[in-house]
Coordinates of C-alpha atoms in Angstrom, one line a residue:
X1 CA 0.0 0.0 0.0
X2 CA 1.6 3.5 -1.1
X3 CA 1.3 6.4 1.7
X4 CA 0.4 9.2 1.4
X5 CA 3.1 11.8 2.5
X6 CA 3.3 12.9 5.8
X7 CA 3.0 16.4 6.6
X8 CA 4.6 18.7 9.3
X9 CA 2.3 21.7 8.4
X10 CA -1.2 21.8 10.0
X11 CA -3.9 20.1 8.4
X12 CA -5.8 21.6 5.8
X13 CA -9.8 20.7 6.4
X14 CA -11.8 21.9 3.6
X15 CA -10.7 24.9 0.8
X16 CA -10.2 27.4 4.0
X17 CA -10.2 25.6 7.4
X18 CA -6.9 25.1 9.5
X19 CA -6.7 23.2 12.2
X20 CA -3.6 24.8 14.4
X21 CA -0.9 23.2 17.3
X22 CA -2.3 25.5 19.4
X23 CA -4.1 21.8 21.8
X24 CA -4.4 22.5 25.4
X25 CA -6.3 20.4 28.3
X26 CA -9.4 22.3 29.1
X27 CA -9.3 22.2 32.9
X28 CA -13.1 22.1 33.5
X29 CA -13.1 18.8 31.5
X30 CA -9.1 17.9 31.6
X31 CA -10.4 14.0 31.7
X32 CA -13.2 14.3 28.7
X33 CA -11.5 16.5 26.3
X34 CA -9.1 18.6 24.6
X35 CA -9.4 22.1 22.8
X36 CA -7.9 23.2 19.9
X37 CA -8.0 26.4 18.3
X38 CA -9.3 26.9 14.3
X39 CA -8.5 29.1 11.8
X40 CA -11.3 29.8 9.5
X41 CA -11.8 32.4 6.5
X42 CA -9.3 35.1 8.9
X43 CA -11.0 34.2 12.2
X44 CA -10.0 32.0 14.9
X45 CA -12.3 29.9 17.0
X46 CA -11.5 27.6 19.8
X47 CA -13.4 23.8 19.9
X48 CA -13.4 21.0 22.0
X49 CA -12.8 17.0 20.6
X50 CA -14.0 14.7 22.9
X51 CA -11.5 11.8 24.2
X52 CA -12.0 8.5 23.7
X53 CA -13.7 6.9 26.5
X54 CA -10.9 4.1 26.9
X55 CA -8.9 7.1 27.7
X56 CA -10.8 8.8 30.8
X57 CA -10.1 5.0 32.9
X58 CA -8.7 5.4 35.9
X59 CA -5.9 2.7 36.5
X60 CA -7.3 1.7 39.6
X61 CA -10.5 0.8 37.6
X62 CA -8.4 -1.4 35.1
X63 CA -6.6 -3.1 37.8
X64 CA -10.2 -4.2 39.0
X65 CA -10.2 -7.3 36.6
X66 CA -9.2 -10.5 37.9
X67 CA -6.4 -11.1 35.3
X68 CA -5.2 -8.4 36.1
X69 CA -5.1 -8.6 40.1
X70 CA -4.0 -12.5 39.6
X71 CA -1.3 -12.0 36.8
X72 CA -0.1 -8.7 36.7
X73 CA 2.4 -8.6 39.6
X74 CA 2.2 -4.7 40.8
X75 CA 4.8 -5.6 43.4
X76 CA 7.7 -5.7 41.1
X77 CA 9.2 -2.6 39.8
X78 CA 9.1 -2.3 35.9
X79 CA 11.2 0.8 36.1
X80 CA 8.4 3.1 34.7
X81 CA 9.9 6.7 35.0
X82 CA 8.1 9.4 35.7
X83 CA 10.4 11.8 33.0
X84 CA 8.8 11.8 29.8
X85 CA 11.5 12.7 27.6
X86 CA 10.3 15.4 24.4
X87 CA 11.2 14.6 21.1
X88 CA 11.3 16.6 18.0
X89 CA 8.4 16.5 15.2
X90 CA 11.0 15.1 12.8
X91 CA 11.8 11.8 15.5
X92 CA 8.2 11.0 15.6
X93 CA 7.4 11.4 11.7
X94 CA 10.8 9.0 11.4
X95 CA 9.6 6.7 13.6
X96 CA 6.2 6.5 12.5
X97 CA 7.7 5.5 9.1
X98 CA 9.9 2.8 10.2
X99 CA 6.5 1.3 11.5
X100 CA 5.7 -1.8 9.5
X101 CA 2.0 -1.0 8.7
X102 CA -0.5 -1.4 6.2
X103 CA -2.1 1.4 7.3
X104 CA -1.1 4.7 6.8
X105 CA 0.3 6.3 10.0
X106 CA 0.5 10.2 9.1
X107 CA 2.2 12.9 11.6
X108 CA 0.1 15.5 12.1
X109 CA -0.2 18.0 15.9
X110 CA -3.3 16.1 16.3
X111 CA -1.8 12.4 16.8
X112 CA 1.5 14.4 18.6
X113 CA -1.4 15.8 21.0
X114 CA -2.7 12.1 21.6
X115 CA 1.1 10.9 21.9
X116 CA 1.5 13.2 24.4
X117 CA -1.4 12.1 26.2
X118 CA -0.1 8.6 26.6
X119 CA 3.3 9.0 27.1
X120 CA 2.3 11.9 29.4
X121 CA -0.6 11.6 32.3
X122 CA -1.6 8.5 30.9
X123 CA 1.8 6.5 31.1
X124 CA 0.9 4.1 34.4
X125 CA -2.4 3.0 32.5
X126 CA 0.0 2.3 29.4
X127 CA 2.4 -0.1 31.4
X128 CA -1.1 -1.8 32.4
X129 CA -1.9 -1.8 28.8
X130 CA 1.4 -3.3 27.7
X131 CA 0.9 -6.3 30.3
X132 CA -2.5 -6.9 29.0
X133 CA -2.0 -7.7 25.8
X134 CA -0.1 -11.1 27.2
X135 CA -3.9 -11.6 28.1
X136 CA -5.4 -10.8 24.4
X137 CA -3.5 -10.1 21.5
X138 CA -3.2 -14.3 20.7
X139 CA -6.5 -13.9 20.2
X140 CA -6.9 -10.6 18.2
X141 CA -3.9 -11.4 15.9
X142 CA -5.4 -15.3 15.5
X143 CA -8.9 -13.3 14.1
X144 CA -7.3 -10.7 12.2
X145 CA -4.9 -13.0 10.2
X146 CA -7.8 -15.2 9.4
X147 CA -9.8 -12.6 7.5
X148 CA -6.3 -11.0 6.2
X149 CA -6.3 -7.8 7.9
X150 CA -3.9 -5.5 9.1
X151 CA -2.4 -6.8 12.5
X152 CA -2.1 -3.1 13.7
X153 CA -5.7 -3.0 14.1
X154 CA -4.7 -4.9 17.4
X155 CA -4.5 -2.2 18.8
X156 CA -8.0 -0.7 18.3
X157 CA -9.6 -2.6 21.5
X158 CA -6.6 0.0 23.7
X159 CA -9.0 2.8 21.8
X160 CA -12.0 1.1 22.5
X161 CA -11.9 -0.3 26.2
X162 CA -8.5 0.1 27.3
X163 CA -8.1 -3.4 27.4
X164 CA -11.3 -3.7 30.2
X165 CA -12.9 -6.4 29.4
X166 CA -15.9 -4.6 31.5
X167 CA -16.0 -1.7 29.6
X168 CA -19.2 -0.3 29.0
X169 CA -20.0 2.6 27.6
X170 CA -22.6 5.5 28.3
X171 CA -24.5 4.1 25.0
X172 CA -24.2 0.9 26.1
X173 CA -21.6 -0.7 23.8
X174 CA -19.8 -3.7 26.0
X175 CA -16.6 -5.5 26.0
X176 CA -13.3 -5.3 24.8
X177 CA -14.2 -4.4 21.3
X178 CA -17.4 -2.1 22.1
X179 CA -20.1 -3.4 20.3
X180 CA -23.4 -2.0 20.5
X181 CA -26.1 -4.4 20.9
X182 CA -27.5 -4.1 17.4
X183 CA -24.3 -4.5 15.7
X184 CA -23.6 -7.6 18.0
X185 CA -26.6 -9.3 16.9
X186 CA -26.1 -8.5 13.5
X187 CA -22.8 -10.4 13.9
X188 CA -23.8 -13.4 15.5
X189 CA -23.1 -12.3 19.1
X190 CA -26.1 -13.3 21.3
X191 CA -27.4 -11.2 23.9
X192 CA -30.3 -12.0 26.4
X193 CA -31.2 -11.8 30.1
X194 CA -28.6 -14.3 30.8
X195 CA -26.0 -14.0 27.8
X196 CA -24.2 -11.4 26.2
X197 CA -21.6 -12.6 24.0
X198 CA -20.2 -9.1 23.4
X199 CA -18.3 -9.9 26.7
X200 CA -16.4 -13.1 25.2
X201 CA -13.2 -11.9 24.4
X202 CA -13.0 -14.8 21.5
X203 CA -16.4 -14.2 20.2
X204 CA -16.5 -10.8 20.1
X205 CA -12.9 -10.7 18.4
X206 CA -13.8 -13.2 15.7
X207 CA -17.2 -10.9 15.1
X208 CA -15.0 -7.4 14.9
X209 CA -12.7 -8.7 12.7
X210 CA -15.7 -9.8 10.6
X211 CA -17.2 -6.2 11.1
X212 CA -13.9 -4.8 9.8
X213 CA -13.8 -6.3 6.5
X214 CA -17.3 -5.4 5.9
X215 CA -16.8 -2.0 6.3
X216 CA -13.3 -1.8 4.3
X217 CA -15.1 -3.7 1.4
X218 CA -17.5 -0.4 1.8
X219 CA -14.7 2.3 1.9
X220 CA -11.7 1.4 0.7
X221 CA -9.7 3.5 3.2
X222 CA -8.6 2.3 6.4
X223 CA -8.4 5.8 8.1
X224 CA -13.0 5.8 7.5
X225 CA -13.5 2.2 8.5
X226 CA -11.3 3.1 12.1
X227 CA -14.0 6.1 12.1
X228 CA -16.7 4.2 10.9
X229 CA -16.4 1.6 14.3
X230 CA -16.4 4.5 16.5
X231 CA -19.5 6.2 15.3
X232 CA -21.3 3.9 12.6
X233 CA -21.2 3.8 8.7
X234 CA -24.5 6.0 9.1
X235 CA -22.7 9.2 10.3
X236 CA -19.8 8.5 8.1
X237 CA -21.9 8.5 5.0
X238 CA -23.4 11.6 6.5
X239 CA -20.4 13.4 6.9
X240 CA -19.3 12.4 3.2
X241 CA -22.2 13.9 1.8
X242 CA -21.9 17.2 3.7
X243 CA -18.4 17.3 2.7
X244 CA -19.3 17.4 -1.0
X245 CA -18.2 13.7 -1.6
X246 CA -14.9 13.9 0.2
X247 CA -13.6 10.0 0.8
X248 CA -10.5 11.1 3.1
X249 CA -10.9 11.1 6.7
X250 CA -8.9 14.3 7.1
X251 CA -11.3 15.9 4.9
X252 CA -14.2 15.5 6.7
X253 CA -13.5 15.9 9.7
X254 CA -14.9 19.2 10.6
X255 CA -18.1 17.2 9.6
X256 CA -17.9 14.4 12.1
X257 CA -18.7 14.0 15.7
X258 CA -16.5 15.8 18.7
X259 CA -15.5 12.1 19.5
X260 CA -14.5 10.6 16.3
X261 CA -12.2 13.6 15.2
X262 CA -10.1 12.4 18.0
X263 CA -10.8 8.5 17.2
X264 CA -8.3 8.2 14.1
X265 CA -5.5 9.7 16.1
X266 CA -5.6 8.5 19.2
X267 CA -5.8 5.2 17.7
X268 CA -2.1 6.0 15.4
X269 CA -1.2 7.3 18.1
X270 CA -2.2 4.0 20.7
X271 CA 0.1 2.3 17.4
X272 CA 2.7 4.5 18.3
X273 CA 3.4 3.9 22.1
X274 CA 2.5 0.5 21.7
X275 CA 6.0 -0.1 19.6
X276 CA 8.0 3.2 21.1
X277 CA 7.3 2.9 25.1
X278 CA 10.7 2.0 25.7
X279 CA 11.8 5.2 24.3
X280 CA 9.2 7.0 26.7
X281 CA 10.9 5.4 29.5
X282 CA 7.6 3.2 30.0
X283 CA 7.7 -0.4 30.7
X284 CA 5.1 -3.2 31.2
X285 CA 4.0 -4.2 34.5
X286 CA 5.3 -7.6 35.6
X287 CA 3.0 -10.3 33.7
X288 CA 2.8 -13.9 35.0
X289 CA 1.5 -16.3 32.4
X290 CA -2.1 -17.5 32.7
X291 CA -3.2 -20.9 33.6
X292 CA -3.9 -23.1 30.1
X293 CA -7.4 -22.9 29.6
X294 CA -10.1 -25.3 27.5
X295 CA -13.7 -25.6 26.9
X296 CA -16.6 -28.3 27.6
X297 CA -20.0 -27.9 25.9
X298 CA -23.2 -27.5 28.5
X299 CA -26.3 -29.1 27.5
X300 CA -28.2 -28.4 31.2
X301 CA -28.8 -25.3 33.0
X302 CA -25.6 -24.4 34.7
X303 CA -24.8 -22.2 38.0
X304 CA -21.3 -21.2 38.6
X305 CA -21.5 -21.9 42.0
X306 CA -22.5 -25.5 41.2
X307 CA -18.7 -25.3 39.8
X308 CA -17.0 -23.8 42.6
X309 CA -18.5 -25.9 45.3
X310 CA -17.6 -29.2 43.6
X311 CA -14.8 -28.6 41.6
X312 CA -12.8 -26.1 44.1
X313 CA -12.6 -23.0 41.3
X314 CA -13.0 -19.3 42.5
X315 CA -16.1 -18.0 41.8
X316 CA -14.0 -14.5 40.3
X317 CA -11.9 -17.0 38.4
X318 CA -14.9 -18.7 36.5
X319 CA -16.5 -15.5 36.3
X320 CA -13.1 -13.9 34.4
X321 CA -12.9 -16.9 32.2
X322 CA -16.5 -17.3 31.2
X323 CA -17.9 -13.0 31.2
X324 CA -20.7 -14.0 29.0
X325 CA -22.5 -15.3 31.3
X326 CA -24.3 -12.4 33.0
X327 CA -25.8 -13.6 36.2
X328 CA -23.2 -16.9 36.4
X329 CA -26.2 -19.3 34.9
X330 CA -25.0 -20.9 31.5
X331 CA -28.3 -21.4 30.2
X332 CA -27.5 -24.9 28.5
X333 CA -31.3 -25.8 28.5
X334 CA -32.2 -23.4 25.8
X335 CA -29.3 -24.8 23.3
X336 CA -25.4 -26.0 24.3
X337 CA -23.4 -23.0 25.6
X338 CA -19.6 -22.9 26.0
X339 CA -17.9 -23.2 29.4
X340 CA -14.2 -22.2 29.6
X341 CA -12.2 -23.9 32.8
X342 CA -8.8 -23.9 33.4
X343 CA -7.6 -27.7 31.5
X344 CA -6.3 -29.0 35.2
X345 CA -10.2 -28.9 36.2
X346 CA -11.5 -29.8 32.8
X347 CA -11.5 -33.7 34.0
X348 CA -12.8 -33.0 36.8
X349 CA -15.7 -31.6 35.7
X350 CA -16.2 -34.1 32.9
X351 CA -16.2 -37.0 35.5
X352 CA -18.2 -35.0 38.2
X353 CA -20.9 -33.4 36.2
X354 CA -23.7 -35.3 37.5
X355 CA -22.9 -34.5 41.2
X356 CA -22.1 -30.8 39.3
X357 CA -25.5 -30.6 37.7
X358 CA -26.9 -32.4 41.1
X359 CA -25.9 -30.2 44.0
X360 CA -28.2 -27.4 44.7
X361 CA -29.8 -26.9 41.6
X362 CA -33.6 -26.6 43.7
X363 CA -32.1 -23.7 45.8
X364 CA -30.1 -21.8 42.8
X365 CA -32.7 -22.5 40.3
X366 CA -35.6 -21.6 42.2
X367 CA -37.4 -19.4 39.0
X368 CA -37.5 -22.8 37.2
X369 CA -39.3 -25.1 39.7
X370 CA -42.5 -26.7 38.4
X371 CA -45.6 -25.9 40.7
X372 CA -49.0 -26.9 40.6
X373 CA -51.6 -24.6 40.0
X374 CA -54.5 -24.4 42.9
X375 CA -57.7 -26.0 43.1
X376 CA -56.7 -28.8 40.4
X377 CA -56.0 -32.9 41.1
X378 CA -52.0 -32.4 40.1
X379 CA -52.0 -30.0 43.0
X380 CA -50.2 -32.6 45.4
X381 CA -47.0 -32.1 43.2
X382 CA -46.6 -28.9 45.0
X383 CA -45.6 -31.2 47.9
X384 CA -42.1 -31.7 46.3
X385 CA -40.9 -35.6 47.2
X386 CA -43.4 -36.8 49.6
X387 CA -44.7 -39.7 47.5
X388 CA -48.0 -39.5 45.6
X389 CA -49.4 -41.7 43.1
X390 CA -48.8 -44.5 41.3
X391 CA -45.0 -46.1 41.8
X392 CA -42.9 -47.4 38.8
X393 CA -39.5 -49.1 39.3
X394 CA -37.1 -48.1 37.2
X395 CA -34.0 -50.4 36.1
X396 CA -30.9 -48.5 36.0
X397 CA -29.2 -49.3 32.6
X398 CA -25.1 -48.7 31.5
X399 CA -24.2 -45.0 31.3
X400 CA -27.8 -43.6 32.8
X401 CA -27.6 -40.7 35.4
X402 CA -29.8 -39.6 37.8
X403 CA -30.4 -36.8 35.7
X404 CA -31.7 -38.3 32.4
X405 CA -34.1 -40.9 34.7
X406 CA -35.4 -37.6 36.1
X407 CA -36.0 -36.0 32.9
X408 CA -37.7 -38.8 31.7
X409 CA -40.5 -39.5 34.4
X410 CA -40.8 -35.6 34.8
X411 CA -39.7 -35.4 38.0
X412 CA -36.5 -33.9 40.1
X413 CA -33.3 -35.6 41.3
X414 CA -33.9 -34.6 44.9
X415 CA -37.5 -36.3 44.8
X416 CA -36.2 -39.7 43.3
X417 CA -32.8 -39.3 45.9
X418 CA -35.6 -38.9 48.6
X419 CA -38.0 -41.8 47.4
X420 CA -34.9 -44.6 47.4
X421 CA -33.2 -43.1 50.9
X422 CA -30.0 -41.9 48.5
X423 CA -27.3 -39.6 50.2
X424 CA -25.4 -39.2 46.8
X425 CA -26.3 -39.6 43.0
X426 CA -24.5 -42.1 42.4
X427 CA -26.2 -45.4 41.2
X428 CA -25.0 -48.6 39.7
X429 CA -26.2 -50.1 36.8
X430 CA -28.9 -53.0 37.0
X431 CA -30.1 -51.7 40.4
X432 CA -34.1 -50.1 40.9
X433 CA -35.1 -46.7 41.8
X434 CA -38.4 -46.0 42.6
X435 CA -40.6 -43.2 41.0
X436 CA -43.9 -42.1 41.7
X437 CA -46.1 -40.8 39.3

């Protein structure tokens, strides 16, 4: 791909508009935005361009995950310093061209602003950001290379969510890549009381990357489609139009939203300090390497806690490993859902599911009991295992579980446990159970 040059001079929006150096931190709204001061037709004007939301994070907030408090080791110094050292225009638009990109990475005060930033006040959530990636960028890379994009766009989830898994943002987009529930659906991501896929890290990447190409088969130009993800194909067509036809970002930006002028830059600029931190005297926080992880498929309603208890795994941990799962129910009922367990408790579980599926599913499953309704002759069911009715003996045949006998006669574990005096599920094959109809 040929680049275009890359210019020292300010950038020229439109016949008449410059955009000048002149950025400094508003200090009403120092964490939400910057101000920068316009030249238009012989008068100046100042305006605002909001930050990217990954941006206003506090570290403390980031640190918050449980990958991060369980493998990020804040105890050992990384020698971050607190001197920035100040470079020249020419270093940056050097290094910026040594950059092995597919995308163009122009110089402009804009993206030195947004270098600034992180290099500058936001250096201590860039060393977290630098450990993270140990976390995610096996996966982004994996998705990326797959659909034959540009690996730089690695780095758009720093943009998007600062590597916070939890991110959510005041319009409600969630996750690491931001999507907004719409566009999630669109791409296969489910989202429901109890699942939101936008939270899956692997999901959600493999969707984006998806997303990506769509919108670069639209527009051609790498710079709109980074745009486009911020603020939708919608207000980029939009902004196209009101620029007379204009295709280049640079030239319509006076005719995009506060947010996205800042988008494109911050995220050459995320490109930047994500190869150059060394130079910024930046480091990455101590990373220890996660636990190998697999996955089992779940065919049966599911609570987390049903996991912990048995097979001795941290609630946070299955929680961190599995963030689709809203209210920690895998609703396997409905259709097979994905469970993701480190691989030294994936035999266990295998092995153990019935006692898993088993233990306490009447008190954590309460909104899916069965009840009679008054006044009617099945209203003795409401009595739960006191046996009623007719009995049947049932004989236990090679590889049955409690759970599938249960399913069969329409009744519950706990009511057949309680019928045949059983202190466990397990049960041997050729032996009777009685049920009661």
């Amino acid at each position: 791909m040929t680049k275009r040059p890359i210019y020292l001079k300010p950038i020229i929006l439109g016949s008449s508009l410059l955009l000048c150096s002149l950025f400094t931190a508003s200090p009403l709204r120092a964490q939400e935005s910057v101000d920068v001061l316009i030249h238009e037709n012989g008068t100046e004007r100042q305006e605002s361009i909001e930050l990217p939301k990954s941006m206003t994070y506090p570290i403390d907030s980031l640190l918050n995950d449980w990958k991060a408090k369980n493998y990020i080791d804040l105890g050992k110094d990384c020698s971050t310093s607190t001197v920035n050292p100040q470079f020249s225009d020419s270093i940056y638009i050097d290094r910026l061209s040594r950059m092995p990109t597919l995308m163009e990475m122009p110089y402009n005060e804009i993206v030195r602003k947004f270098i600034d930033m992180y290099t500058g006040r936001l250096r201590n959530q860039v060393s977290f950001m630098l450990s993270a990636c140990n976390f995610y960028m096996p996966i982004f890379e994996e998705a990326l290379d797959a659909y034959d994009l540009p690996l730089e766009l690695k780095y758009l989830p720093i943009i998007e969510s600062a590597l916070n898994p939890s991110a959510v943002s005041r319009a409600g987009a969630s996750g690491l890549w931001q999507f907004m529930l719409s566009t999630g659906k669109l791409y296969g991501l489910e989202s429901n009381s109890l699942v939101d896929e936008r939270r899956d890290p692997i999901k959600a990447t493999w969707a984006a990357a998806r997303y990506l190409k769509d919108m670069y088969d639209i527009y051609k130009d790498w710079n709109l489609v980074i745009a486009a993800y911020n603020c939708g194909p919608g207000t980029i067509n939009k902004a196209i139009r009101r620029s007379g036809g204009k295709t280049d970002y640079w030239e319509i930006y006076n005719y995009l939203p506060k947010e996205t002028r800042g988008y494109v830059p911050a995220f050459i600029a995320a490109n930047y300090v994500m190869v150059y931190y060394c130079k910024h005297n930046i480091c990455p926080m101590e990373t220890n390497i996660p636990d190998a992880t697999d996955t089992v498929q779940v065919s049966r309603n599911l609570h987390f806690q049903q996991i912990a208890d048995i097979c001795g795994i941290d609630m946070d941990e299955i929680k961190s490993l599995n963030p689709q799962y809203k209210k920690s129910i895998i609703p396997g009922d409905n259709k097979p859902q994905t469970l993701r367990l480190p691989v030294s408790e994936i035999s266990t579980f295998i092995d153990r599911q019935d006692t898993i599926y088993a233990h306490r599913s009447a008190e954590l499953f309460r909104n899916r009991r069965t009840v009679a309704a008054a006044n009617t002759r099945s209203s003795s069911r409401s009595k739960g295992s006191t046996p009623q009715g007719d009995v049947t003996y049932h004989k236990i045949r090679n590889g049955e579980t409690l759970s599938v006998i249960a399913r069969k006669y329409g009744v519950t574990v706990k009511q057949i446990q309680n019928w045949n005096n059983m202190r466990n599920t397990r049960i041997s094959a050729g032996k009777r159970l009685k049920i009661y109809k």
